[in-house]
Coordinates of C-alpha atoms in Angstrom, one line a residue:
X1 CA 106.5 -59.9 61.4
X2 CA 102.9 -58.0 61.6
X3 CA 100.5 -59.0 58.7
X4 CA 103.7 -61.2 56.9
X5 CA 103.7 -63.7 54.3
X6 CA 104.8 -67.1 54.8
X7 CA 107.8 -66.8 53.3
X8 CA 108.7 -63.5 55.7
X9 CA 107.3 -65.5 59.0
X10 CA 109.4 -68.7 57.4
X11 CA 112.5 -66.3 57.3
X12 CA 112.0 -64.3 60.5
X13 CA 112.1 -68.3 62.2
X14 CA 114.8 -68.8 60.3
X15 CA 117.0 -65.7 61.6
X16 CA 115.9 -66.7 65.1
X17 CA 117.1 -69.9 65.1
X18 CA 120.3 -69.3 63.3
X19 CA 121.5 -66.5 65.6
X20 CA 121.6 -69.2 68.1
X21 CA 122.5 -72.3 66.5
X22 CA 123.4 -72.7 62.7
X23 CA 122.2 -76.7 63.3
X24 CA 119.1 -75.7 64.3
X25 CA 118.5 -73.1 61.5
X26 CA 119.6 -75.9 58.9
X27 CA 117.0 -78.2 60.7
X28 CA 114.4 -76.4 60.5
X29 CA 114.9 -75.0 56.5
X30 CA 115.2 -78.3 55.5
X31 CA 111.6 -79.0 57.4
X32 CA 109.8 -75.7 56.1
X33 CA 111.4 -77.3 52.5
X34 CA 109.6 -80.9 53.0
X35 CA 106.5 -79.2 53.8
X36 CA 106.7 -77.1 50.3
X37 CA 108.5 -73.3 52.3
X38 CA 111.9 -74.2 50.8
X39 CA 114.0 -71.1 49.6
X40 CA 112.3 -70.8 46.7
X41 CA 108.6 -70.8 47.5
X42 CA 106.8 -67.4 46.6
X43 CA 104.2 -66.0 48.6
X44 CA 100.3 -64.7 47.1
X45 CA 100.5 -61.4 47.2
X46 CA 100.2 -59.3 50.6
X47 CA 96.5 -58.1 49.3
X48 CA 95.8 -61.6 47.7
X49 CA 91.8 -63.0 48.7
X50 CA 92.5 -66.4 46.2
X51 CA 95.9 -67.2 47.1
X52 CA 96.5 -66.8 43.5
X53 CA 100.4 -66.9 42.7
X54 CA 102.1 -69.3 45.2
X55 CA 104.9 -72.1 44.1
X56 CA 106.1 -74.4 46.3
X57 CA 109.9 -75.2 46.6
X58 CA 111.1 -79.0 48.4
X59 CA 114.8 -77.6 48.9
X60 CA 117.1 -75.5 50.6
X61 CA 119.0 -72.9 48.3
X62 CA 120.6 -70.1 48.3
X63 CA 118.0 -67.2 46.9
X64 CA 119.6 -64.2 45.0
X65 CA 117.3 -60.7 45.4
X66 CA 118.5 -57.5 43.6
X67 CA 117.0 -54.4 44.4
X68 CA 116.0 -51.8 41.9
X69 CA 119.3 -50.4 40.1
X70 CA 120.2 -46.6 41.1
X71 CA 122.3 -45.0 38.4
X72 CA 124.3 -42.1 38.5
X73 CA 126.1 -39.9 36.6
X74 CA 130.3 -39.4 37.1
X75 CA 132.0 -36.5 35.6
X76 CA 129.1 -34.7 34.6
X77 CA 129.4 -31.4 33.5
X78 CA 126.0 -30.0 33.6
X79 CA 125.4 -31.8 36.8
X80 CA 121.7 -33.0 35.7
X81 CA 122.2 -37.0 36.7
X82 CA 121.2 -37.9 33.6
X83 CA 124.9 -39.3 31.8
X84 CA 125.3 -37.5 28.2
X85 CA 127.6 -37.8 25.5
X86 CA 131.4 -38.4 26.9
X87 CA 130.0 -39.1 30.3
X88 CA 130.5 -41.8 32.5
X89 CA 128.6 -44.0 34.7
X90 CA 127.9 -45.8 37.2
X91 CA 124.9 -48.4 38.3
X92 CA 124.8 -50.0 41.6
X93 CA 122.6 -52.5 42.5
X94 CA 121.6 -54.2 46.5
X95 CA 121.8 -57.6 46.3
X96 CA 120.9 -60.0 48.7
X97 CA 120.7 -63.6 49.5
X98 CA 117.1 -64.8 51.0
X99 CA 117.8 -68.2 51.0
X100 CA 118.8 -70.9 53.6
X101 CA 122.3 -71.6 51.9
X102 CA 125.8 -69.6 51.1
X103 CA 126.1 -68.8 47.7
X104 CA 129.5 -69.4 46.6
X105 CA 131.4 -68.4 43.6
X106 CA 128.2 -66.9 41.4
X107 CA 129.4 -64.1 38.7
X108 CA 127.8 -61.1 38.5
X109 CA 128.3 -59.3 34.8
X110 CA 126.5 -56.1 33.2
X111 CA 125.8 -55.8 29.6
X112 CA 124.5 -53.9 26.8
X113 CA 123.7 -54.0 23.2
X114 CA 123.3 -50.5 22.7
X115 CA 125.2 -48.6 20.0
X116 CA 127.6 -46.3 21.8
X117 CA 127.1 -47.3 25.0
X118 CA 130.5 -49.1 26.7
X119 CA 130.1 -51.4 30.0
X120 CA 134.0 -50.6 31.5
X121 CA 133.3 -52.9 34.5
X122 CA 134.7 -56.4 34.7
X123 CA 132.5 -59.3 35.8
X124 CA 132.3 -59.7 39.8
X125 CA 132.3 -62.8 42.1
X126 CA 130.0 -63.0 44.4
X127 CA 130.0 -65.1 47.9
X128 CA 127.3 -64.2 49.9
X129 CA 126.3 -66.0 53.6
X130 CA 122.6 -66.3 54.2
X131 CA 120.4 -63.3 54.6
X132 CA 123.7 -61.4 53.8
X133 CA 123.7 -58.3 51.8
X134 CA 126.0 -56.1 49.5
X135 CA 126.2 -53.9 46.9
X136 CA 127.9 -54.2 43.3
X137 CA 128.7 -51.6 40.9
X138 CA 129.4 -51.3 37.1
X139 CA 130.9 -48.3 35.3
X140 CA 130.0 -47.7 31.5
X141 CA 130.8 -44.9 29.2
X142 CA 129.1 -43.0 26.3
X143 CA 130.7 -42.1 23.2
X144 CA 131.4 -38.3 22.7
X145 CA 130.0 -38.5 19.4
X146 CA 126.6 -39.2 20.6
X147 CA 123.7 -36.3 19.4
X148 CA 120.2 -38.3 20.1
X149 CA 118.4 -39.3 22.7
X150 CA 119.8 -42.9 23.8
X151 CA 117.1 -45.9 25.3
X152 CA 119.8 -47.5 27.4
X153 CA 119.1 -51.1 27.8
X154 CA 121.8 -53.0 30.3
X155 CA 121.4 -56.8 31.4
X156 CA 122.4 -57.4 34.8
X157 CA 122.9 -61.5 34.9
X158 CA 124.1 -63.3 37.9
X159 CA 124.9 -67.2 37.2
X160 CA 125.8 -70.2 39.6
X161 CA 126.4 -70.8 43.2
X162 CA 123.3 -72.9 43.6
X163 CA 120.6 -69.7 43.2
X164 CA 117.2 -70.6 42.8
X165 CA 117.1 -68.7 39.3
X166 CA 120.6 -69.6 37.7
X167 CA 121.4 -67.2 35.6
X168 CA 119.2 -64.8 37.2
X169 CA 118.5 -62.0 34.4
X170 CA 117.6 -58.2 35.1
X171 CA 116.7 -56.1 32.5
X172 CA 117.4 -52.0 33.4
X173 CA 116.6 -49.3 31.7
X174 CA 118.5 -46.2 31.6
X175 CA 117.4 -42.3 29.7
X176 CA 120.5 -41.4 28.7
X177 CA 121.7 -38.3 26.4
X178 CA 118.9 -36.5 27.3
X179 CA 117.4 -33.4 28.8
X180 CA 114.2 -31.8 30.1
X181 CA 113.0 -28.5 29.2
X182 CA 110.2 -28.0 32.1
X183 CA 107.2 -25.8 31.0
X184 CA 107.4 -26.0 27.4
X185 CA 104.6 -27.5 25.7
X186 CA 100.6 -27.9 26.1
X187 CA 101.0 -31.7 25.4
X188 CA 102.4 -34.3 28.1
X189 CA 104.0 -37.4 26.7
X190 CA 104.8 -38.6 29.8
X191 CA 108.5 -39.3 28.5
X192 CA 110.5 -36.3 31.1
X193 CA 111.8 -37.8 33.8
X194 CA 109.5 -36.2 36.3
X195 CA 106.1 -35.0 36.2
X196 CA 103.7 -32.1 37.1
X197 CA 100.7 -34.7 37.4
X198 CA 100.4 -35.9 41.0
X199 CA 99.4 -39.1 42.2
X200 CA 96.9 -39.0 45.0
X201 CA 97.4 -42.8 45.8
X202 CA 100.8 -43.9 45.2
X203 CA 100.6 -47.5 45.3
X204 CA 97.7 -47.2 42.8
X205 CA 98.9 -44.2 39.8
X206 CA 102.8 -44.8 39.3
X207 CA 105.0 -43.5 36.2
X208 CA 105.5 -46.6 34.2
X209 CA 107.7 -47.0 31.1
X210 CA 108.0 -49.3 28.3
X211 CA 111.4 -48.3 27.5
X212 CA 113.7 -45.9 28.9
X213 CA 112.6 -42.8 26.6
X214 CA 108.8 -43.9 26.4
X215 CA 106.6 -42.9 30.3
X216 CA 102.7 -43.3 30.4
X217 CA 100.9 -43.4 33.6
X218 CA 99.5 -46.8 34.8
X219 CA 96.9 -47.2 37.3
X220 CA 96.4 -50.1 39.0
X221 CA 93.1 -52.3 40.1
X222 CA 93.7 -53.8 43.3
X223 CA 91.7 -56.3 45.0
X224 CA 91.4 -54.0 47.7
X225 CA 89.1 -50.8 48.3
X226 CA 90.6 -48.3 46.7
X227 CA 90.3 -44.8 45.5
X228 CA 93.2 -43.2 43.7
X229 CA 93.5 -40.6 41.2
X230 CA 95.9 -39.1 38.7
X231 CA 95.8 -34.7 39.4
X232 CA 96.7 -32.3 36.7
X233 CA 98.8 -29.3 37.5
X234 CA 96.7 -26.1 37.7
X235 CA 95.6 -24.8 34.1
X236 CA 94.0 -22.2 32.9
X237 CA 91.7 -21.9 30.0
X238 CA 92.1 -19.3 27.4
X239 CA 89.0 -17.2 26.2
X240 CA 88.2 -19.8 22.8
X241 CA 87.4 -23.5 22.6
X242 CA 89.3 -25.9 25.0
X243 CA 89.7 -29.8 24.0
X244 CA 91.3 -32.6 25.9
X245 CA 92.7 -35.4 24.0
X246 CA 94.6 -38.6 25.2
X247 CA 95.1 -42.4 24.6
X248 CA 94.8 -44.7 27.1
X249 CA 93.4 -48.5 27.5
X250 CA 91.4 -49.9 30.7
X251 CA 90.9 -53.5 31.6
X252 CA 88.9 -53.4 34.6
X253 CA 86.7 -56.5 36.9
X254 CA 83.5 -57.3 35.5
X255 CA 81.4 -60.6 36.5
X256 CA 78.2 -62.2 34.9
X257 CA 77.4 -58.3 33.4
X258 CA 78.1 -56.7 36.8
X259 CA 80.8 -54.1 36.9
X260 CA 82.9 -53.5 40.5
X261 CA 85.7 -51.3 39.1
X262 CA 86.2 -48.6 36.9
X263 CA 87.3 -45.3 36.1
X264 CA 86.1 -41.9 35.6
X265 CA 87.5 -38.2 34.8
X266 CA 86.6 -35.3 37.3
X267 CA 87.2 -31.4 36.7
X268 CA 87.8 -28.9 39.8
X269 CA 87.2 -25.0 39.3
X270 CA 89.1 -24.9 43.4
X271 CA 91.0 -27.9 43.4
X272 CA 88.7 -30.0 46.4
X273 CA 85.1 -30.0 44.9
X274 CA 85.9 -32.7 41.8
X275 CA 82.6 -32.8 39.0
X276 CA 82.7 -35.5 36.5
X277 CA 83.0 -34.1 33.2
X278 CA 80.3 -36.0 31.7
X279 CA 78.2 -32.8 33.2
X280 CA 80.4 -30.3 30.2
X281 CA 80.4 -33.6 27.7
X282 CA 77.6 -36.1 27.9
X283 CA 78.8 -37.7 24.5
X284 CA 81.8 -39.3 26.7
X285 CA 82.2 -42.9 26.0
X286 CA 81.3 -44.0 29.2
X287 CA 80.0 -47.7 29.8
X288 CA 75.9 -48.1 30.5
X289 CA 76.1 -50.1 33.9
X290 CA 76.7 -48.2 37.1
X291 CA 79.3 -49.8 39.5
X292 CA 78.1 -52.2 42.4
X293 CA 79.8 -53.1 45.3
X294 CA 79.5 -52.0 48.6
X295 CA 81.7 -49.7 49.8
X296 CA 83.3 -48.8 46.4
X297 CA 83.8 -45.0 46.0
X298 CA 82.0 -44.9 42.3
X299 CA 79.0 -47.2 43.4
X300 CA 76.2 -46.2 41.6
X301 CA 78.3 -44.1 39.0
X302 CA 79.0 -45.0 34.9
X303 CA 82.6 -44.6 34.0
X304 CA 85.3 -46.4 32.2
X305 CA 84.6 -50.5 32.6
X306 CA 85.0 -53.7 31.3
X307 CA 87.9 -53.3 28.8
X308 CA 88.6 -50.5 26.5
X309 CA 87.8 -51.0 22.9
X310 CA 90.5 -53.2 20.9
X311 CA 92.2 -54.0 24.3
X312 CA 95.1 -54.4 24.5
X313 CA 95.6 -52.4 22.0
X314 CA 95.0 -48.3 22.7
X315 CA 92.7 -45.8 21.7
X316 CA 92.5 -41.9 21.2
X317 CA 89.8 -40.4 22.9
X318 CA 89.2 -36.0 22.4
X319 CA 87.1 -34.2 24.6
X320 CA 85.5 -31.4 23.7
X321 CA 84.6 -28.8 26.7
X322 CA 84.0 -26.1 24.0
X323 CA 84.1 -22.5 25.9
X324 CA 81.7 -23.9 29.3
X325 CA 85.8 -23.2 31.1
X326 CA 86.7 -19.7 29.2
X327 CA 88.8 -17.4 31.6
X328 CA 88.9 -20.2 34.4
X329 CA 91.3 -21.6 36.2
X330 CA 90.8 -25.7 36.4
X331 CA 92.5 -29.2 37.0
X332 CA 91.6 -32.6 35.5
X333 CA 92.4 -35.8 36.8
X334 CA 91.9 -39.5 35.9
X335 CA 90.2 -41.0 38.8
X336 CA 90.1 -45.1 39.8
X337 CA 88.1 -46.8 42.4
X338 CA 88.2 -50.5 43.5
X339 CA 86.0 -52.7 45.3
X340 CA 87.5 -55.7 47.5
X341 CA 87.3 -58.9 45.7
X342 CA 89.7 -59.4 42.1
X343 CA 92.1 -57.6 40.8
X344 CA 92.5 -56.5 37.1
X345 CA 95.1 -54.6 35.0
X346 CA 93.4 -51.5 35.2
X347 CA 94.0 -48.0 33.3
X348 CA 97.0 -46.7 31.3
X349 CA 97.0 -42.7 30.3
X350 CA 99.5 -41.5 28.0
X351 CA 99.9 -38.7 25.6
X352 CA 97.5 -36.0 27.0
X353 CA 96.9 -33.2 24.5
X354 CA 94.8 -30.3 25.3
X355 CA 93.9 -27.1 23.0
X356 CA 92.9 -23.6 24.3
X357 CA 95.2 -23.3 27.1
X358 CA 97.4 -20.6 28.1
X359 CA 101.0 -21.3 28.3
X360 CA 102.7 -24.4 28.6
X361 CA 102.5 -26.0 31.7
X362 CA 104.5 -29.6 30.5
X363 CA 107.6 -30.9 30.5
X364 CA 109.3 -31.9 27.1
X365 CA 112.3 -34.7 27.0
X366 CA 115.0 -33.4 24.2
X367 CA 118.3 -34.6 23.4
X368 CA 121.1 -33.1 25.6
X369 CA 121.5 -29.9 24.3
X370 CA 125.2 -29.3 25.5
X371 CA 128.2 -30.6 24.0
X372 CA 131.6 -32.8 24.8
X373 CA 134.4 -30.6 25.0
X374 CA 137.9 -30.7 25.9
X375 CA 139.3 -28.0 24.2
X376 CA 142.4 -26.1 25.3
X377 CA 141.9 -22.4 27.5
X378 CA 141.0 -19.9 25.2
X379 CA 142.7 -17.5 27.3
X380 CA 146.2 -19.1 26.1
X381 CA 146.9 -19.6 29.9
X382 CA 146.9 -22.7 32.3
X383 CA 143.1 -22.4 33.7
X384 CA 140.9 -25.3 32.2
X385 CA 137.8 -23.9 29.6
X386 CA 134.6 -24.0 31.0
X387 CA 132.7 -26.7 29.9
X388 CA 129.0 -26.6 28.5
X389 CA 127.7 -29.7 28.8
X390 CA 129.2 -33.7 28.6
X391 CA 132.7 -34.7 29.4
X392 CA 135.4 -36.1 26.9
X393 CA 137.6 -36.8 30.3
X394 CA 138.6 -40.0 31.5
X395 CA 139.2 -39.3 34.8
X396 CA 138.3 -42.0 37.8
X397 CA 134.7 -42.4 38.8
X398 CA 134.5 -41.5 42.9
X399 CA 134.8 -44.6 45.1
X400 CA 132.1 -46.8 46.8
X401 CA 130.0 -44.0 48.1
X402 CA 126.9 -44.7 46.0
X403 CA 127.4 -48.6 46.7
X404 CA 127.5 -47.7 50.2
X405 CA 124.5 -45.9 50.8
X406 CA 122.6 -48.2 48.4
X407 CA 123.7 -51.0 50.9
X408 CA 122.7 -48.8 54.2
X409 CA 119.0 -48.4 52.4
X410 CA 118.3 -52.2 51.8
X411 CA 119.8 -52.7 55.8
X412 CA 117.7 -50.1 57.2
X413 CA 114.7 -51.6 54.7
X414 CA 115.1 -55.2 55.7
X415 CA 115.0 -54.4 60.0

């Protein structure tokens, strides 16, 4: 493959020779195992400079992969994916076998410790040939009786056939009972399930969350050139004071008192000419030393850097832009830029708070505010009520649709 890792150009080999001879495919896994490529070895990362992250493996195994969980919603009455009170459903999961040898006989089984929350599903066998795929699903239920918010928390395990990780353990997270009220509030928690805020630079800003019900904004510090930044939805400023508060924490490359990442936040009146707000609030708490590094897009700037006071820990940070944007239209955005050599954990946003705005531009995540019903026709005929909100039904979840197209995505994925 272009630009792989050596586990990828180990397993390309590997498909090559087994779709001519399954003896020649054994020979040469056991070989890549001698020499420390078994089916367990990990690659550095694609980016890596240091090589940072590799473990050998001496045998051939079979190698258990499971994609990121899709879950959906069955009998839903308000249609909104997320499953509410007397709801029912369904996860499905890709899962693949990397490694050189069958896996035979393993158990799949889904679990969960949260109150009100029923996994329906019976454990699944699982006999997978090399570099085979499939899909597995498991149906669960919510109680009726449910009026919160619910952090789902499910355990996917998979145990024996000679895996490489036995049991291999997958935690997934699920927002359930919930709903989102778009355009509601002058504060952003981050929690919704989407956002307004737009990532300019995908594989640096991403929605992260520490639970199911809790979302901040990561972004990440790369040991690659990089330039990536996290863009407000249009706002407008009302006529008095506007502030800007928000917590974050930043843990960004610094060597021998030289700093070569960092972070800064930018205003736009047009949304393309970006100003660093230091220019409306010189008191920011920026760091003293400019950026170095050739070829880094803050060179020569002072922003965020180093780490963030107390770090790991957060902080709460207000802005003041008193009335320097009264009657104007303006975006913000959290802006990160990289140079080439080390990476670093770089710069988590969360709870963004601002004052002397008109309307209310952000999303707010509320308990699902329809209800289970299953009461009779009001109309003292045969035609069923209408329903606003969760399902009390039991009916049958649909068939293997999701699991099929889960499957189709990893296949087309993996060519």
């Amino acid at each position: 493959p272009a630009d792989g890792t050596p586990t990828e150009t180990r397993d390309a080999i590997l498909l090559a020779a087994r779709a001519s001879s399954q003896a020649d495919h054994d020979t040469l896994a056991a070989a890549f195992a001698r020499r420390g490529l078994g089916s367990c070895a990990v690659s550095m990362p694609r980016d890596s400079l240091v090589f940072t992250g590799v473990v050998e493996s001496l045998e051939v195994h079979a190698n258990v992969i499971a994609e990121a969980p899709v879950l959906a919603a069955f009998s839903s009455c308000d249609r909104d994916d997320v499953v509410d009170a007397g709801e029912r459903g369904r996860i499905v999961l890709a899962i693949s076998n990397r490694g050189g040898k069958s896996l035979a006989g393993a158990t799949a089984a889904l679990t969960t410790t949260t109150p009100g929350v029923s996994v329906t599903s019976s454990p699944i066998v699982l006999d997978l040939d090399s570099y085979e795929a499939t899909a597995i699903a498991f149906d669960f239920v919510l109680d009726p009786t449910i009026t919160e918010p619910v952090d789902g928390a499910f355990e996917l395990s998979i145990r024996g056939g000679d895996s490489c990780q036995d049991p291999l353990t997958i935690a997934i997270p699920a927002r359930l009972n919930v709903d989102d009220v778009v355009s509601s509030s002058a504060t952003d928690s981050f929690d919704a399930g989407s956002s307004p805020w737009q990532s300019t630079f995908v594989a640096i800003w991403k929605l992260h969350r520490e639970t199911a019900l809790d979302g901040s904004w990561r972004g990440v510090a790369p040991a690659v050139f990089s330039d990536g930044s996290l863009e407000s939805p249009p706002l407008t400023a009302g006529s008095g004071p506007l502030t800007l508060s928000f917590t974050h924490r930043y843990s960004f490359e610094t060597t021998n008192g030289s700093v070569f990442d960092g972070g800064v936040i930018e205003y736009s009146l047009d949304g393309s000419t970006w100003i660093d707000v230091m220019t409306l609030v010189p008191a920011i708490p920026y760091g003293a030393t400019p950026l170095a590094g050739v070829g880094n897009a803050l060179a020569g700037r002072v922003g965020f850097t180093g780490n963030s006071p107390g770090y790991p820990a957060t902080e709460t940070l207000t802005l003041d832009f008193g009335t320097q944007l009264a009657d104007q239209m303006f975006k913000i955005r959290f802006r990160l830029a990289t140079d080439n050599t080390n990476a670093s954990a770089g710069w988590d946003v969360d709870d963004v708070v601002f004052t002397g705005i008109v309307g209310t531009p952000f999303p707010v995540q509320i308990a699902d505010a329809t209800a289970c019903s299953d009461a009779p026709p009001t109309d003292g005929g045969s035609e069923p009520p209408v329903v606003d909100g969760g399902c009390c039904g039991t009916g049958t979840p649909t068939s293997g649709l999701l699991a099929l197209l889960v499957l189709v995505a990893l296949r087309r994925r993996e060519r």
